């Protein structure tokens, strides 16, 4: 298989689905949910952002149209169940949770931007779609378990996605070849998110 | 009127709208809302799941397109107002609430599966649509009144809908005549839900 | 410019976007959010109702399709940032907040009714769209910051929008010229809302 033949959307989508299914399932375990709650929250976190994205651009969500997305999400939940039994200490601050969540954020920001281009939305629309796709699943999951969504608790949760969306636009405007804008977007989201976690970045109060 | 001429969707839809409008209005009374809140929560519970279902399969929601759904929901709210004054004790655990909620869950799981078939979604998509249509209205209502949605508090709220969705798929695959898969789905959701309530079924903790 | 040439939707939309961006940003400041939270809540409050409205009638949301809505929302957030530093006392009950919120409610009820007519929905559908467009953005914002939405806490938040939607229908049925039904709707929503705040109107308990 030649690299040029790889569909950037498909790669980012599978990575994001797996990472967010793991992050969502770990979050459910942290909240003390039982095995059904763990499965539901893993699936909702994995499928929520992309389904919202597809509804916004007025197309049948990929999560409903084919069996692929749900299958990948269930594999992710399975991996999380194995992981849960080997984790020690608070799941909320565990590197396994924070890293899988950051990977999901990065990959889904890229899928949001790619779908925005396909749907012919405005530049703002592309940044909005990148951000909503990235933070959507986790926010729905937080609301379901009665928490204020992380997107409002943590300054650098949506901010990295906004930065990634803008980088995607710039790379496209500069004529970067297929796959480069989305890879750059994902890499930047991940880097900014991990740095923000490591150095506890905060935005100023009003 | 010959039974074969009855549209399974229309029957299930009216039953579900009435039952969920009653359940939603009773839930609002239980939460101490005033008459406007009771009306809003009844209507939202009745129309919420089906509207979400229609948005997901990319069609104009039946709740907006015609006056029928809203009219039935308002009749349900009216019935609930009569009922509220004759109920004694906690509404939350009252058989009138639990039974109307279970009927709504059953009928709407069937409408979700039927719409999924029409929209040409995948088998997973049909189970997802059956589940979202069944639990959607009650979950939106719970979030509006600041409760963790019952779908996450009670293991056997979404589980019956999943079971019913799978039964619908199996009946269709076996070539059951029109109306049988949806009737089987609804009957199974109702039975599993009522048994789970009666015997306080729980899924194992992770 | 002749008044007859002004698009009623465009006018109501810009007024609503500005007013709700200000109201949402003030609400975020009241809730103690930082500058990013203020921006997000302002934008979500401004764009949330209209985006929900567009998704419901099955069209690409105006907030994504073009840069205009986001630009206006950001101007509103900027105005709010200036305002925040000159406000004294509790933002929640401040006339600046309550008035901008009432203006947003009024203008967006009118846009909801206008889009409903375009989409060919039923009379009930027009009242529902007017109401959801009016209360949608503020409700999403409230849920994001973990509050019970004002639509359920305050009887006369959705009620004015319902009244305005009905007035819109009546004016249209009586053959009022373009722009009159929406202007009447907005004026009535604003008047009812401000009177309800001034005289602390309540609906009776069940």
CSV table of N, CA, C and O in Angstrom, one decimal, chain A residues 37-146:
chain,number,residue,atom,x,y,z
A,37,UNK,N,-22.9,1.0,32.0
A,37,UNK,CA,-22.5,2.4,31.9
A,37,UNK,C,-21.2,2.6,31.3
A,37,UNK,O,-21.0,3.6,30.5
A,38,UNK,N,-20.2,1.7,31.6
A,38,UNK,CA,-18.9,1.8,31.0
A,38,UNK,C,-19.0,1.7,29.5
A,38,UNK,O,-18.4,2.4,28.7
A,39,UNK,N,-19.8,0.7,29.0
A,39,UNK,CA,-19.9,0.5,27.6
A,39,UNK,C,-20.6,1.7,26.9
A,39,UNK,O,-20.2,2.2,25.9
A,40,UNK,N,-21.7,2.1,27.5
A,40,UNK,CA,-22.5,3.3,26.9
A,40,UNK,C,-21.6,4.5,26.9
A,40,UNK,O,-21.5,5.1,25.8
A,41,UNK,N,-20.9,4.8,27.9
A,41,UNK,CA,-20.1,6.0,27.9
A,41,UNK,C,-18.9,5.9,27.0
A,41,UNK,O,-18.5,6.9,26.3
A,42,UNK,N,-18.3,4.7,26.8
A,42,UNK,CA,-17.3,4.5,25.9
A,42,UNK,C,-17.8,4.8,24.4
A,42,UNK,O,-17.2,5.5,23.6
A,43,UNK,N,-18.9,4.2,24.1
A,43,UNK,CA,-19.5,4.3,22.8
A,43,UNK,C,-20.0,5.7,22.5
A,43,UNK,O,-19.7,6.3,21.4
A,44,UNK,N,-20.6,6.4,23.5
A,44,UNK,CA,-21.1,7.8,23.3
A,44,UNK,C,-19.9,8.7,23.1
A,44,UNK,O,-19.9,9.6,22.3
A,45,UNK,N,-18.8,8.5,23.9
A,45,UNK,CA,-17.7,9.4,23.7
A,45,UNK,C,-17.0,9.2,22.4
A,45,UNK,O,-16.6,10.1,21.7
A,46,UNK,N,-17.0,7.9,21.9
A,46,UNK,CA,-16.4,7.6,20.6
A,46,UNK,C,-17.2,8.2,19.5
A,46,UNK,O,-16.7,8.8,18.5
A,47,UNK,N,-18.6,7.9,19.5
A,47,UNK,CA,-19.4,8.2,18.4
A,47,UNK,C,-20.1,9.6,18.5
A,47,UNK,O,-20.5,10.2,17.5
A,48,UNK,N,-20.1,10.2,19.7
A,48,UNK,CA,-20.8,11.5,19.9
A,48,UNK,C,-20.4,12.6,19.0
A,48,UNK,O,-21.2,13.3,18.4
A,49,UNK,N,-19.0,12.9,19.0
A,49,UNK,CA,-18.5,14.0,18.3
A,49,UNK,C,-18.7,13.9,16.8
A,49,UNK,O,-19.2,14.9,16.1
A,50,UNK,N,-18.5,12.7,16.2
A,50,UNK,CA,-18.6,12.5,14.8
A,50,UNK,C,-20.1,12.6,14.3
A,50,UNK,O,-20.4,13.0,13.3
A,51,UNK,N,-20.9,12.0,15.2
A,51,UNK,CA,-22.4,12.0,14.9
A,51,UNK,C,-22.9,13.5,14.9
A,51,UNK,O,-23.6,13.8,13.9
A,52,UNK,N,-22.5,14.3,15.9
A,52,UNK,CA,-22.9,15.7,15.9
A,52,UNK,C,-22.4,16.4,14.6
A,52,UNK,O,-23.1,17.1,14.0
A,53,UNK,N,-21.1,16.1,14.3
A,53,UNK,CA,-20.5,16.7,13.1
A,53,UNK,C,-21.3,16.4,11.8
A,53,UNK,O,-21.6,17.3,11.0
A,54,UNK,N,-21.7,15.1,11.7
A,54,UNK,CA,-22.4,14.7,10.5
A,54,UNK,C,-23.8,15.3,10.5
A,54,UNK,O,-24.3,15.7,9.4
A,55,UNK,N,-24.5,15.4,11.6
A,55,UNK,CA,-25.8,16.0,11.7
A,55,UNK,C,-25.7,17.5,11.3
A,55,UNK,O,-26.5,18.0,10.5
A,56,UNK,N,-24.7,18.1,11.7
A,56,UNK,CA,-24.5,19.6,11.4
A,56,UNK,C,-24.3,19.8,10.0
A,56,UNK,O,-24.8,20.8,9.4
A,57,UNK,N,-23.5,18.9,9.3
A,57,UNK,CA,-23.3,19.2,7.8
A,57,UNK,C,-24.4,18.4,7.0
A,57,UNK,O,-24.3,18.3,5.8
A,58,UNK,N,-25.5,17.9,7.7
A,58,UNK,CA,-26.6,17.5,7.0
A,58,UNK,C,-26.4,16.2,6.3
A,58,UNK,O,-26.9,16.1,5.1
A,59,UNK,N,-25.7,15.2,6.9
A,59,UNK,CA,-25.6,13.9,6.2
A,59,UNK,C,-25.9,12.8,7.2
A,59,UNK,O,-25.8,13.0,8.4
A,60,UNK,N,-26.2,11.6,6.7
A,60,UNK,CA,-26.5,10.5,7.5
A,60,UNK,C,-25.2,10.1,8.3
A,60,UNK,O,-24.2,9.9,7.7
A,61,UNK,N,-25.3,10.1,9.6
A,61,UNK,CA,-24.0,9.9,10.4
A,61,UNK,C,-23.4,8.5,10.1
A,61,UNK,O,-24.1,7.5,9.9
A,62,UNK,N,-22.1,8.6,9.9
A,62,UNK,CA,-21.3,7.3,9.6
A,62,UNK,C,-21.6,6.3,10.7
A,62,UNK,O,-21.5,5.1,10.4
A,63,UNK,N,-21.9,6.7,11.9
A,63,UNK,CA,-22.1,5.8,13.0
A,63,UNK,C,-23.3,5.0,12.8
A,63,UNK,O,-23.5,3.9,13.4
A,64,UNK,N,-24.3,5.5,12.0
A,64,UNK,CA,-25.5,4.7,11.7
A,64,UNK,C,-25.5,4.0,10.4
A,64,UNK,O,-26.1,3.0,10.2
A,65,UNK,N,-24.8,4.6,9.4
A,65,UNK,CA,-24.8,4.1,8.0
A,65,UNK,C,-24.2,2.8,7.9
A,65,UNK,O,-24.6,2.0,7.1
A,66,UNK,N,-23.1,2.5,8.6
A,66,UNK,CA,-22.4,1.3,8.5
A,66,UNK,C,-22.0,0.7,9.8
A,66,UNK,O,-22.1,1.4,10.9
A,67,UNK,N,-21.5,-0.6,9.8
A,67,UNK,CA,-21.2,-1.2,11.1
A,67,UNK,C,-19.8,-0.9,11.6
A,67,UNK,O,-19.5,-1.2,12.8
A,68,UNK,N,-19.0,-0.2,10.8
A,68,UNK,CA,-17.6,0.0,11.1
A,68,UNK,C,-17.3,0.8,12.4
A,68,UNK,O,-16.6,0.3,13.3
A,69,UNK,N,-18.0,2.0,12.5
A,69,UNK,CA,-17.7,2.8,13.6
A,69,UNK,C,-18.0,2.2,15.0
A,69,UNK,O,-17.3,2.2,15.9
A,70,UNK,N,-19.2,1.6,15.0
A,70,UNK,CA,-19.6,0.9,16.3
A,70,UNK,C,-18.7,-0.2,16.6
A,70,UNK,O,-18.3,-0.4,17.8
A,71,UNK,N,-18.3,-1.0,15.6
A,71,UNK,CA,-17.3,-2.1,15.8
A,71,UNK,C,-16.0,-1.6,16.5
A,71,UNK,O,-15.5,-2.2,17.4
A,72,UNK,N,-15.5,-0.5,15.9
A,72,UNK,CA,-14.2,0.0,16.4
A,72,UNK,C,-14.4,0.5,17.8
A,72,UNK,O,-13.6,0.3,18.7
A,73,UNK,N,-15.6,1.2,18.1
A,73,UNK,CA,-15.8,1.7,19.4
A,73,UNK,C,-15.9,0.5,20.4
A,73,UNK,O,-15.4,0.6,21.5
A,74,UNK,N,-16.5,-0.6,20.0
A,74,UNK,CA,-16.7,-1.7,21.0
A,74,UNK,C,-15.3,-2.3,21.2
A,74,UNK,O,-15.1,-2.8,22.4
A,75,UNK,N,-14.4,-2.4,20.2
A,75,UNK,CA,-13.1,-2.9,20.4
A,75,UNK,C,-12.4,-2.0,21.5
A,75,UNK,O,-11.7,-2.5,22.4
A,76,UNK,N,-12.6,-0.7,21.3
A,76,UNK,CA,-12.0,0.3,22.3
A,76,UNK,C,-12.5,0.0,23.7
A,76,UNK,O,-11.7,0.1,24.7
A,77,UNK,N,-13.8,-0.2,23.8
A,77,UNK,CA,-14.3,-0.5,25.1
A,77,UNK,C,-13.7,-1.7,25.7
A,77,UNK,O,-13.4,-1.8,26.9
A,78,UNK,N,-13.6,-2.7,24.9
A,78,UNK,CA,-12.9,-4.0,25.3
A,78,UNK,C,-11.5,-3.8,25.8
A,78,UNK,O,-11.2,-4.3,26.9
A,79,UNK,N,-10.8,-3.0,25.1
A,79,UNK,CA,-9.4,-2.7,25.5
A,79,UNK,C,-9.4,-2.0,26.9
A,79,UNK,O,-8.6,-2.2,27.7
A,80,UNK,N,-10.4,-1.0,27.0
A,80,UNK,CA,-10.5,-0.3,28.3
A,80,UNK,C,-10.8,-1.2,29.4
A,80,UNK,O,-10.3,-1.0,30.5
A,81,UNK,N,-11.6,-2.2,29.2
A,81,UNK,CA,-12.0,-3.1,30.3
A,81,UNK,C,-10.7,-3.9,30.8
A,81,UNK,O,-10.6,-4.1,32.0
A,82,UNK,N,-9.9,-4.2,29.9
A,82,UNK,CA,-8.6,-4.9,30.3
A,82,UNK,C,-7.8,-3.9,31.1
A,82,UNK,O,-7.2,-4.2,32.1
A,83,UNK,N,-7.7,-2.7,30.5
A,83,UNK,CA,-6.9,-1.6,31.1
A,83,UNK,C,-7.3,-1.3,32.6
A,83,UNK,O,-6.5,-1.1,33.5
A,84,UNK,N,-8.7,-1.2,32.8
A,84,UNK,CA,-9.2,-0.8,34.0
A,84,UNK,C,-8.7,-1.7,35.2
A,84,UNK,O,-8.4,-1.2,36.3
A,85,UNK,N,-8.5,-3.0,34.9
A,85,UNK,CA,-8.1,-3.9,35.9
A,85,UNK,C,-6.6,-3.8,36.3
A,85,UNK,O,-6.2,-4.3,37.3
A,86,UNK,N,-5.9,-3.1,35.4
A,86,UNK,CA,-4.4,-3.0,35.6
A,86,UNK,C,-4.0,-1.6,36.1
A,86,UNK,O,-2.8,-1.3,36.3
A,87,UNK,N,-5.0,-0.7,36.1
A,87,UNK,CA,-4.7,0.7,36.6
A,87,UNK,C,-4.6,0.8,38.1
A,87,UNK,O,-5.4,0.1,38.8
A,88,UNK,N,-3.7,1.6,38.6
A,88,UNK,CA,-3.7,1.9,40.0
A,88,UNK,C,-3.9,3.4,40.2
A,88,UNK,O,-3.5,4.2,39.4
A,89,UNK,N,-4.6,3.7,41.3
A,89,UNK,CA,-4.8,5.1,41.6
A,89,UNK,C,-5.9,5.7,40.9
A,89,UNK,O,-6.7,5.0,40.2
A,90,UNK,N,-6.1,7.0,41.0
A,90,UNK,CA,-7.2,7.8,40.4
A,90,UNK,C,-7.1,7.7,38.8
A,90,UNK,O,-6.1,8.1,38.2
A,91,UNK,N,-8.2,7.2,38.2
A,91,UNK,CA,-8.2,7.2,36.8
A,91,UNK,C,-8.2,8.5,36.1
A,91,UNK,O,-7.5,8.8,35.1
A,92,UNK,N,-8.8,9.5,36.8
A,92,UNK,CA,-9.0,10.9,36.2
A,92,UNK,C,-7.7,11.5,35.8
A,92,UNK,O,-7.6,12.2,34.8
A,93,UNK,N,-6.6,11.3,36.6
A,93,UNK,CA,-5.4,11.9,36.4
A,93,UNK,C,-4.3,10.9,35.8
A,93,UNK,O,-3.2,11.3,35.7
A,94,UNK,N,-4.8,9.7,35.5
A,94,UNK,CA,-3.9,8.7,35.0
A,94,UNK,C,-3.4,9.0,33.6
A,94,UNK,O,-4.2,9.4,32.7
A,95,UNK,N,-2.1,8.8,33.3
A,95,UNK,CA,-1.6,9.1,31.9
A,95,UNK,C,-2.3,8.3,30.9
A,95,UNK,O,-2.5,8.8,29.8
A,96,UNK,N,-2.8,7.1,31.2
A,96,UNK,CA,-3.5,6.3,30.2
A,96,UNK,C,-4.8,7.0,29.8
A,96,UNK,O,-5.2,7.0,28.6
A,97,UNK,N,-5.5,7.6,30.7
A,97,UNK,CA,-6.7,8.3,30.4
A,97,UNK,C,-6.4,9.6,29.7
A,97,UNK,O,-6.9,9.9,28.6
A,98,UNK,N,-5.5,10.4,30.2
A,98,UNK,CA,-5.2,11.7,29.6
A,98,UNK,C,-4.6,11.6,28.2
A,98,UNK,O,-4.9,12.4,27.3
A,99,UNK,N,-3.7,10.6,28.0
A,99,UNK,CA,-3.1,10.4,26.7
A,99,UNK,C,-4.2,9.9,25.7
A,99,UNK,O,-4.2,10.5,24.5
A,100,UNK,N,-5.0,9.0,26.0
A,100,UNK,CA,-6.0,8.5,25.1
A,100,UNK,C,-7.0,9.6,24.7
A,100,UNK,O,-7.4,9.8,23.6
A,101,UNK,N,-7.3,10.4,25.7
A,101,UNK,CA,-8.2,11.5,25.5
A,101,UNK,C,-7.6,12.5,24.6
A,101,UNK,O,-8.3,13.0,23.7
A,102,UNK,N,-6.3,12.8,24.8
A,102,UNK,CA,-5.6,13.8,23.9
A,102,UNK,C,-5.5,13.3,22.5
A,102,UNK,O,-5.6,14.0,21.5
A,103,UNK,N,-5.3,11.9,22.3
A,103,UNK,CA,-5.2,11.4,21.0
A,103,UNK,C,-6.6,11.5,20.3
A,103,UNK,O,-6.7,11.9,19.1
A,104,UNK,N,-7.6,11.2,21.0
A,104,UNK,CA,-9.0,11.3,20.4
A,104,UNK,C,-9.3,12.7,20.0
A,104,UNK,O,-9.8,13.0,18.9
A,105,UNK,N,-8.9,13.7,20.9
A,105,UNK,CA,-9.1,15.1,20.6
A,105,UNK,C,-8.4,15.5,19.3
A,105,UNK,O,-9.0,16.2,18.4
A,106,UNK,N,-7.2,15.0,19.1
A,106,UNK,CA,-6.4,15.4,18.0
A,106,UNK,C,-6.9,14.8,16.7
A,106,UNK,O,-7.1,15.5,15.7
A,107,UNK,N,-7.2,13.5,16.7
A,107,UNK,CA,-7.7,12.8,15.5
A,107,UNK,C,-9.0,13.3,15.1
A,107,UNK,O,-9.3,13.5,13.9
A,108,UNK,N,-9.9,13.6,16.1
A,108,UNK,CA,-11.3,14.0,15.7
A,108,UNK,C,-11.3,15.5,15.3
A,108,UNK,O,-12.1,15.9,14.4
A,109,UNK,N,-10.4,16.3,15.8
A,109,UNK,CA,-10.3,17.7,15.2
A,109,UNK,C,-10.0,17.6,13.7
A,109,UNK,O,-10.6,18.3,12.9
A,110,UNK,N,-9.1,16.7,13.4
A,110,UNK,CA,-8.7,16.5,12.0
A,110,UNK,C,-9.9,16.0,11.1
A,110,UNK,O,-10.2,16.6,10.0
A,111,UNK,N,-10.7,15.1,11.7
A,111,UNK,CA,-11.8,14.6,10.9
A,111,UNK,C,-12.9,15.7,10.7
A,111,UNK,O,-13.5,15.8,9.7
A,112,UNK,N,-13.0,16.5,11.7
A,112,UNK,CA,-14.0,17.6,11.6
A,112,UNK,C,-13.6,18.6,10.5
A,112,UNK,O,-14.5,19.0,9.8
A,113,UNK,N,-12.3,18.9,10.5
A,113,UNK,CA,-11.9,19.9,9.5
A,113,UNK,C,-12.0,19.2,8.1
A,113,UNK,O,-12.5,19.9,7.1
A,114,UNK,N,-11.7,18.0,7.9
A,114,UNK,CA,-11.8,17.3,6.6
A,114,UNK,C,-13.3,17.3,6.2
A,114,UNK,O,-13.6,17.5,5.0
A,115,UNK,N,-14.2,16.9,7.1
A,115,UNK,CA,-15.6,16.9,6.7
A,115,UNK,C,-16.1,18.3,6.3
A,115,UNK,O,-16.9,18.5,5.4
A,116,UNK,N,-15.6,19.3,7.1
A,116,UNK,CA,-16.0,20.7,6.8
A,116,UNK,C,-15.6,21.1,5.4
A,116,UNK,O,-16.4,21.7,4.7
A,117,UNK,N,-14.4,20.7,4.9
A,117,UNK,CA,-14.0,21.0,3.6
A,117,UNK,C,-14.9,20.3,2.5
A,117,UNK,O,-15.4,20.9,1.6
A,118,UNK,N,-15.2,19.0,2.8
A,118,UNK,CA,-16.1,18.3,1.9
A,118,UNK,C,-17.5,18.9,1.8
A,118,UNK,O,-18.1,19.0,0.7
A,119,UNK,N,-18.0,19.4,2.9
A,119,UNK,CA,-19.3,20.0,3.0
A,119,UNK,C,-19.4,21.4,2.5
A,119,UNK,O,-20.4,22.0,2.4
A,120,UNK,N,-18.2,22.0,2.2
A,120,UNK,CA,-18.1,23.3,1.6
A,120,UNK,C,-18.5,24.4,2.6
A,120,UNK,O,-19.1,25.4,2.2
A,121,UNK,N,-18.1,24.3,3.9
A,121,UNK,CA,-18.4,25.3,4.9
A,121,UNK,C,-17.4,26.4,4.8
A,121,UNK,O,-16.3,26.3,4.2
A,122,UNK,N,-17.7,27.5,5.5
A,122,UNK,CA,-16.7,28.6,5.6
A,122,UNK,C,-15.5,28.3,6.4
A,122,UNK,O,-15.5,27.3,7.1
A,123,UNK,N,-14.4,29.2,6.4
A,123,UNK,CA,-13.3,28.9,7.2
A,123,UNK,C,-13.7,28.9,8.7
A,123,UNK,O,-13.2,28.0,9.4
A,124,UNK,N,-14.5,29.8,9.2
A,124,UNK,CA,-15.0,29.7,10.6
A,124,UNK,C,-15.7,28.4,10.8
A,124,UNK,O,-15.5,27.7,11.8
A,125,UNK,N,-16.5,28.0,9.8
A,125,UNK,CA,-17.2,26.7,9.9
A,125,UNK,C,-16.2,25.5,10.1
A,125,UNK,O,-16.5,24.6,10.8
A,126,UNK,N,-15.1,25.6,9.4
A,126,UNK,CA,-14.1,24.5,9.5
A,126,UNK,C,-13.5,24.4,10.9
A,126,UNK,O,-13.4,23.4,11.5
A,127,UNK,N,-13.2,25.6,11.5
A,127,UNK,CA,-12.7,25.6,12.8
A,127,UNK,C,-13.7,25.2,13.8
A,127,UNK,O,-13.5,24.4,14.8
A,128,UNK,N,-15.0,25.6,13.6
A,128,UNK,CA,-16.1,25.2,14.5
A,128,UNK,C,-16.3,23.7,14.5
A,128,UNK,O,-16.4,23.0,15.5
A,129,UNK,N,-16.3,23.1,13.2
A,129,UNK,CA,-16.5,21.7,13.1
A,129,UNK,C,-15.3,20.9,13.7
A,129,UNK,O,-15.6,19.9,14.3
A,130,UNK,N,-14.1,21.4,13.5
A,130,UNK,CA,-13.0,20.7,14.1
A,130,UNK,C,-13.1,20.7,15.6
A,130,UNK,O,-12.9,19.6,16.3
A,131,UNK,N,-13.6,21.8,16.2
A,131,UNK,CA,-13.7,21.9,17.6
A,131,UNK,C,-14.8,21.1,18.2
A,131,UNK,O,-14.7,20.3,19.1
A,132,UNK,N,-16.0,21.2,17.5
A,132,UNK,CA,-17.2,20.4,18.0
A,132,UNK,C,-16.9,18.9,17.9
A,132,UNK,O,-17.3,18.1,18.8
A,133,UNK,N,-16.3,18.5,16.8
A,133,UNK,CA,-16.0,17.1,16.6
A,133,UNK,C,-15.1,16.6,17.6
A,133,UNK,O,-15.2,15.5,18.2
A,134,UNK,N,-14.1,17.4,18.0
A,134,UNK,CA,-13.1,17.0,19.0
A,134,UNK,C,-13.7,17.0,20.4
A,134,UNK,O,-13.5,16.0,21.1
A,135,UNK,N,-14.4,18.0,20.8
A,135,UNK,CA,-14.9,18.1,22.2
A,135,UNK,C,-16.3,17.5,22.4
A,135,UNK,O,-16.8,17.3,23.5
A,136,UNK,N,-17.0,17.2,21.2
A,136,UNK,CA,-18.4,16.8,21.3
A,136,UNK,C,-18.7,15.5,22.1
A,136,UNK,O,-19.5,15.5,23.1
A,137,UNK,N,-18.0,14.5,21.8
A,137,UNK,CA,-18.2,13.2,22.5
A,137,UNK,C,-17.9,13.3,24.0
A,137,UNK,O,-18.8,12.8,24.8
A,138,UNK,N,-16.8,13.9,24.4
A,138,UNK,CA,-16.5,14.0,25.8
A,138,UNK,C,-17.5,14.9,26.5
A,138,UNK,O,-17.8,14.6,27.7
A,139,UNK,N,-18.0,15.9,25.8
A,139,UNK,CA,-18.9,16.8,26.5
A,139,UNK,C,-20.3,16.1,26.7
A,139,UNK,O,-20.9,16.3,27.8
A,140,UNK,N,-20.7,15.4,25.7
A,140,UNK,CA,-22.0,14.7,25.9
A,140,UNK,C,-21.8,13.7,27.1
A,140,UNK,O,-22.7,13.5,27.9
A,141,UNK,N,-20.7,13.0,27.1
A,141,UNK,CA,-20.4,12.0,28.2
A,141,UNK,C,-20.4,12.7,29.5
A,141,UNK,O,-21.0,12.2,30.5
A,142,UNK,N,-19.8,13.8,29.6
A,142,UNK,CA,-19.7,14.6,30.9
A,142,UNK,C,-21.1,15.0,31.3
A,142,UNK,O,-21.5,14.9,32.5
A,143,UNK,N,-21.9,15.5,30.4
A,143,UNK,CA,-23.3,15.9,30.7
A,143,UNK,C,-24.1,14.7,31.2
A,143,UNK,O,-24.9,14.8,32.2
A,144,UNK,N,-23.9,13.6,30.5
A,144,UNK,CA,-24.7,12.4,30.9
A,144,UNK,C,-24.4,11.9,32.4
A,144,UNK,O,-25.2,11.4,33.1
A,145,UNK,N,-23.1,12.1,32.8
A,145,UNK,CA,-22.8,11.7,34.2
A,145,UNK,C,-22.9,12.9,35.1
A,145,UNK,O,-22.4,12.8,36.3
A,146,UNK,N,-23.5,14.0,34.7
A,146,UNK,CA,-23.7,15.1,35.6
A,146,UNK,C,-22.6,16.0,35.9
A,146,UNK,O,-22.6,16.7,36.9
